Amino acid sequence: MELQLGLALPSNPTQGFDLNFYGCESKEGMVSDSCYQDTNDINDKKRGFDQTSSENAADSATAVPRTLSLLLWNNHPNEEDDYPKDLENHSFFTPKEDDGDGDGLVGWPPIKYSRRNKRVCDENNGAVVENGYGCGGRGSNSTYVKVKMEGIPIARKIDLSLHQSFETLTETLMDMFGQWWLETGHKDSNEYKLVYQDWEGDWLFTQDVSWRTFIRSVQRLKLMKSSG
Amino acid sequence: MQRMACSFPDEVLEHVFSFVQCDNDRNAISTVCKSWYKIERWSRRRVFVGNCYAISPGMVIRRFPELRSIELKGKPHFADFNLVPDGWGGYVAPWISAMAAAYPWLEEIRLKRMVITDENLELIAKSFKNFKVLVLSSCEGFSTEGLAAVAANCRNLRELDLRESEVEDLSGHWLSHFPDDYTSLVSLNIACLGCEVSFSALERLVGRCPNLRTLRLNRAVPLDKLANLLRRAPQLVELGTGAYSSELRPDVFSNLSGAFSGCKELKSLSGFWDVVPGYLPAVYPICCRLTTLNLSYATIQSPDLIKLVGQCQNLQRLWVLDYIEDAGLDAVAASCKGLRELRVFPSDPFGPEPNVLLTEQGLVSVSEGCPKLQSVLYFCRQMSNAALMTIARNRPNMTRFRLCIIEPGTPDYLTLQPLDVGFGAIVEHCKDLQRLSLSGLLTDRVFEYIGTYAKKLEMLSVAFAGESDLGLHHVLSGCENLRKLEIRDCPFGDKALLANAAKLETMRSLWMSSCSVTFGACKLLGQKMPRLNVEVIDERGPPDSRPERCPIEKLYIYRTVAGPRFDMPGFVWTIDEDSAMRLS
């Protein structure tokens, strides 16, 4: 018993892959024939698919749906990065349509919550972050997060270990983006609200949380225009 | 017709079967003949359900009326990394209700990645008079109130293990609910609890349980109290410390050191939050007996780690942060000749650049120096095909190899080539490889190697890899023993999935997120494969409100004899035979 799609794929420049050859055989006869009697449906669907994609054969080595593109991993059109390889913007895929934030990899690197957020240490009062990661002896614990300002294409990075309160943080951010303001005519810092993305991928207002909660879970920052 | 198999009385067969504990063997026994099937099902005491939705509680109970022990797993593995939205499922409630009625003599419940509530815990505590073992691994949904119910009612409890569960910490007084005449505790793991437990209750509990062999404390237990606990339980085999920090004081140190010396059976150490290096020598007297050392929360630097690990000649399992660096792993390779398992976790996974001198070389050293090394989990920032090939040739006995190069798409740093041939060497040389996690820059070629060589592979994790459906097809068509496949952010679409639909029934589950599978393909699979549940997880709204060719967010396919489930949240859609799109 076999499930075969009966496809004739466009000739593949790199590998003479014929899906027919790899037609799947069900072992031990587990699946009954009735599942596969109506292969016409499958073929029709697939034939249509292939007909479209064969026109685009020049675009890719194998038939890839048009809705996808494989991003080059060392170029991101919208941002100038401080570092050539930006961990958080690596994606082999175009971002999901409605994901306005676009960037940020949920769940990567693959470590459980209990092991996360090692880097930030509140040295002023000696407290350690909740998950038990005090600062190691090294001074180079990296505490940079990315900051984007709504309306400005270029993101910046800020070292959170230099700050102990939202006031100093906001002031620094305003200075950082200050040049843009002059150019765009915005002068009032009250027009912007600071939001941050926590380790779960959720975006939260900094005004709603304590500094301690914020510093323990922040992954990235955004300055958004207050509406109204 | 020969009737040899039936010439023994049932009692004799049952006695013979009692020596067979392995699930696969028991399953085989049950297929010999009707009589053996009957005897086996009445005598089976333990069942493992790898996917709680693959079968219903009623079906298990009908077949095995006399179970004493059950193990259930719920959410897919990627739930550990927040890829499964809250509310997806994995509720243990229907199982507890059914078993409360059917198995009054149930003794053991082990759950992984399931949702269990305080009500469920109360039902367990009241329903099973001889309840002995509760293991909740990466579970959630309950609070310390539920634990109090278990402590108060389970007079024969041996094991309470909350490993890495998320517990709502309402109060530390739950521990005081163990009655004063309760003495049967053998294993207690509360390391995941945030709040302080009543220390005097803990001391008394430890002092009156002579069979206590495992004690994993939470961070809130201070170091200066540890010695007292140890002196009350010198028979401990496994210990997890609390916070390992205190002002350096000679009296505290010598007290601690003496207490450790008194623990002649201690073989496993963990905990070590907030380590003050000056207190590490307190454990030196017992290092030579240690077989397991978990320093993955210990933010100590390489020199201190080297001094510690250098004394652990009998170490078999080491979990550590990448603070150990290549130099520390060289020391491990030199000292720990019996090492079987190594896990190196990242201290700064989100930092843009390396903060420690840990490279591929550390892993190569250990692969050279430790002939029994068979299980590896390694986070690093650079890798080369040459290193992977060396590791593969050094360690053909490798059975679990999980490599995470922190930056997705990182090539061989020496040649800038994909890491296909490196991982290819791993699967080619390590013929008994059961589990593999890939990372770095990878093309379809690596999957061709995997499909060709990884014949014993049971679990594969893939992220940011591959170029086309051909990659997925190689895996599905080549890996004969594949049970679990989890994929994220790869350009795999409908074709390989549909061409290998029957393969999916031979596996426990398939997870695909941020790939290119369309809703059309999911509908087809759901309609044509009645013994699969095809779950489309999409938080953007109903999949049929978008074009059929639009990729879905997440897909979870698993085989089941229980049919579609009815506890799905609003963002999960499944398609069944009558081709109606079903919401729960």
Coordinates of C-alpha atoms in Angstrom, one line a residue, chain B residues 360-549:
Chain B
E360 CA 33.9 23.9 20.3
Q361 CA 37.3 22.9 21.7
G362 CA 35.9 22.2 25.1
L363 CA 33.5 19.6 23.7
V364 CA 36.2 18.1 21.5
S365 CA 38.4 17.7 24.6
V366 CA 35.7 15.9 26.6
S367 CA 34.9 13.7 23.7
E368 CA 38.6 12.7 23.5
G369 CA 39.1 12.2 27.3
C370 CA 35.9 10.6 28.4
P371 CA 35.4 7.2 26.7
K372 CA 32.0 6.7 28.2
L373 CA 30.5 10.0 27.1
Q374 CA 27.2 9.2 25.5
S375 CA 24.9 12.2 26.2
V376 CA 25.7 15.8 25.4
L377 CA 23.8 19.1 25.6
Y378 CA 26.1 21.9 24.6
F379 CA 25.4 25.6 24.1
C380 CA 28.1 27.6 22.3
R381 CA 28.7 30.3 19.8
Q382 CA 31.0 28.7 17.3
M383 CA 31.4 25.3 15.7
S384 CA 33.2 23.7 12.8
N385 CA 32.7 20.7 10.7
A386 CA 36.1 19.5 11.7
A387 CA 35.3 19.6 15.3
L388 CA 32.0 17.7 14.8
M389 CA 33.8 15.0 12.7
T390 CA 36.4 14.6 15.5
I391 CA 33.7 14.3 18.1
A392 CA 31.9 11.7 16.0
R393 CA 35.0 9.6 15.4
N394 CA 35.9 9.8 19.1
R395 CA 32.6 8.9 20.4
P396 CA 30.7 6.4 18.2
N397 CA 28.9 5.4 21.4
M398 CA 27.0 8.7 21.6
T399 CA 23.3 8.2 22.1
R400 CA 22.1 11.8 22.7
F401 CA 23.6 14.7 21.0
R402 CA 22.1 18.2 21.3
L403 CA 24.1 21.1 20.1
C404 CA 22.8 24.6 20.3
I405 CA 24.8 27.2 18.5
I406 CA 23.3 30.3 19.9
E407 CA 23.0 32.4 16.8
P408 CA 20.7 30.8 14.2
G409 CA 22.3 30.1 10.8
T410 CA 25.9 30.2 12.0
P411 CA 28.2 28.5 9.6
D412 CA 31.4 26.6 10.2
Y413 CA 33.5 29.5 11.5
L414 CA 36.7 28.2 9.8
T415 CA 35.3 27.6 6.3
L416 CA 32.0 29.5 6.4
Q417 CA 30.4 26.4 5.0
P418 CA 27.2 24.9 6.3
L419 CA 27.6 22.4 9.1
D420 CA 26.0 19.6 7.1
V421 CA 29.0 17.3 6.9
G422 CA 29.8 17.7 10.6
F423 CA 26.3 16.6 11.7
G424 CA 26.5 14.0 8.9
A425 CA 29.5 12.5 10.6
I426 CA 27.7 12.4 13.9
V427 CA 24.8 10.3 12.5
E428 CA 27.1 8.2 10.4
H429 CA 29.5 7.2 13.2
C430 CA 27.1 7.2 16.1
K431 CA 25.0 4.3 15.0
D432 CA 23.0 4.1 18.2
L433 CA 22.1 7.8 18.2
Q434 CA 18.6 8.1 19.7
R435 CA 18.3 11.9 20.1
L436 CA 19.6 14.7 18.0
S437 CA 19.2 18.5 18.1
L438 CA 20.6 20.5 15.2
S439 CA 21.7 24.1 14.9
G440 CA 23.8 26.4 12.8
L441 CA 23.7 26.9 9.1
L442 CA 22.3 23.7 7.5
T443 CA 21.0 22.9 4.0
D444 CA 18.9 20.0 2.8
R445 CA 22.1 17.9 2.7
V446 CA 22.2 17.4 6.5
F447 CA 18.7 15.8 6.3
E448 CA 19.8 13.5 3.6
Y449 CA 22.6 12.3 5.9
I450 CA 20.2 11.9 8.7
G451 CA 17.7 10.0 6.6
T452 CA 20.4 7.7 5.4
Y453 CA 22.3 7.0 8.6
A454 CA 20.2 7.8 11.6
K455 CA 18.3 4.5 11.7
K456 CA 18.0 4.4 15.5
L457 CA 17.0 8.0 15.9
E458 CA 13.9 8.5 17.9
M459 CA 13.8 12.2 18.5
L460 CA 14.9 15.0 16.3
S461 CA 14.8 18.8 16.9
V462 CA 15.3 21.2 14.1
A463 CA 15.4 25.0 14.0
F464 CA 16.3 27.5 11.3
A465 CA 17.6 24.8 8.9
G466 CA 17.0 23.3 5.5
E467 CA 16.1 24.7 2.2
S468 CA 13.1 22.8 0.9
D469 CA 10.6 20.1 1.4
L470 CA 13.3 17.6 0.3
G471 CA 14.9 18.1 3.7
L472 CA 11.8 17.0 5.6
H473 CA 11.1 14.3 3.2
H474 CA 14.6 12.7 3.8
V475 CA 13.9 12.6 7.5
L476 CA 10.3 11.2 7.3
S477 CA 11.2 8.6 4.7
G478 CA 14.6 7.5 6.1
C479 CA 14.4 7.5 9.9
E480 CA 12.7 4.2 10.6
N481 CA 12.6 4.6 14.4
L482 CA 11.5 8.3 14.5
R483 CA 9.0 8.9 17.2
K484 CA 9.1 12.6 17.9
L485 CA 10.0 15.3 15.4
E486 CA 9.9 19.0 16.3
I487 CA 10.6 21.7 13.8
R488 CA 10.6 25.5 14.0
D489 CA 11.4 28.2 11.4
C490 CA 12.3 25.9 8.5
P491 CA 11.1 26.2 4.9
F492 CA 9.2 22.9 5.0
G493 CA 5.8 22.9 3.5
D494 CA 3.0 20.6 2.4
K495 CA 4.7 18.2 0.0
A496 CA 6.9 16.2 2.3
L497 CA 4.1 16.1 4.9
L498 CA 1.5 14.8 2.4
A499 CA 3.9 12.4 0.8
N500 CA 4.7 10.8 4.1
A501 CA 1.3 11.0 5.7
A502 CA 1.4 7.3 6.7
K503 CA 4.7 7.8 8.5
L504 CA 3.0 10.1 10.9
E505 CA 0.9 7.2 12.3
T506 CA 4.1 5.5 13.2
M507 CA 5.3 8.4 15.3
R508 CA 4.1 9.8 18.6
S509 CA 4.0 13.4 17.3
L510 CA 5.1 16.0 14.9
W511 CA 5.5 19.7 15.8
M512 CA 6.0 22.4 13.1
S513 CA 5.9 26.1 13.8
S514 CA 6.8 29.0 11.6
C515 CA 7.2 26.7 8.6
S516 CA 5.3 26.8 5.4
V517 CA 2.5 24.3 5.9
T518 CA -0.8 25.5 4.5
F519 CA -4.2 25.0 6.0
G520 CA -5.2 23.2 2.9
A521 CA -2.7 20.5 3.6
C522 CA -3.8 20.2 7.2
K523 CA -7.4 19.8 6.2
L524 CA -6.3 17.0 3.8
L525 CA -4.3 15.2 6.4
G526 CA -7.1 15.5 8.9
Q527 CA -9.7 14.2 6.5
K528 CA -7.6 11.3 5.1
M529 CA -5.9 10.2 8.3
P530 CA -8.6 9.4 10.9
R531 CA -6.0 8.1 13.4
L532 CA -4.2 11.4 13.5
N533 CA -5.2 14.5 15.3
V534 CA -4.1 17.4 13.2
E535 CA -4.1 20.5 15.4
V536 CA -3.7 23.9 13.8
I537 CA -2.6 26.4 16.4
D538 CA -3.0 29.9 15.2
E539 CA -3.6 32.9 17.3
R540 CA -4.5 35.1 14.3
G541 CA -8.1 33.7 14.1
P542 CA -9.8 31.0 12.1
P543 CA -7.5 29.5 9.5
D544 CA -10.2 29.5 6.9
S545 CA -10.4 33.3 7.1
R546 CA -7.2 33.4 5.3
P547 CA -6.3 32.0 1.9
E548 CA -5.7 28.3 2.0
R549 CA -2.2 28.8 0.8

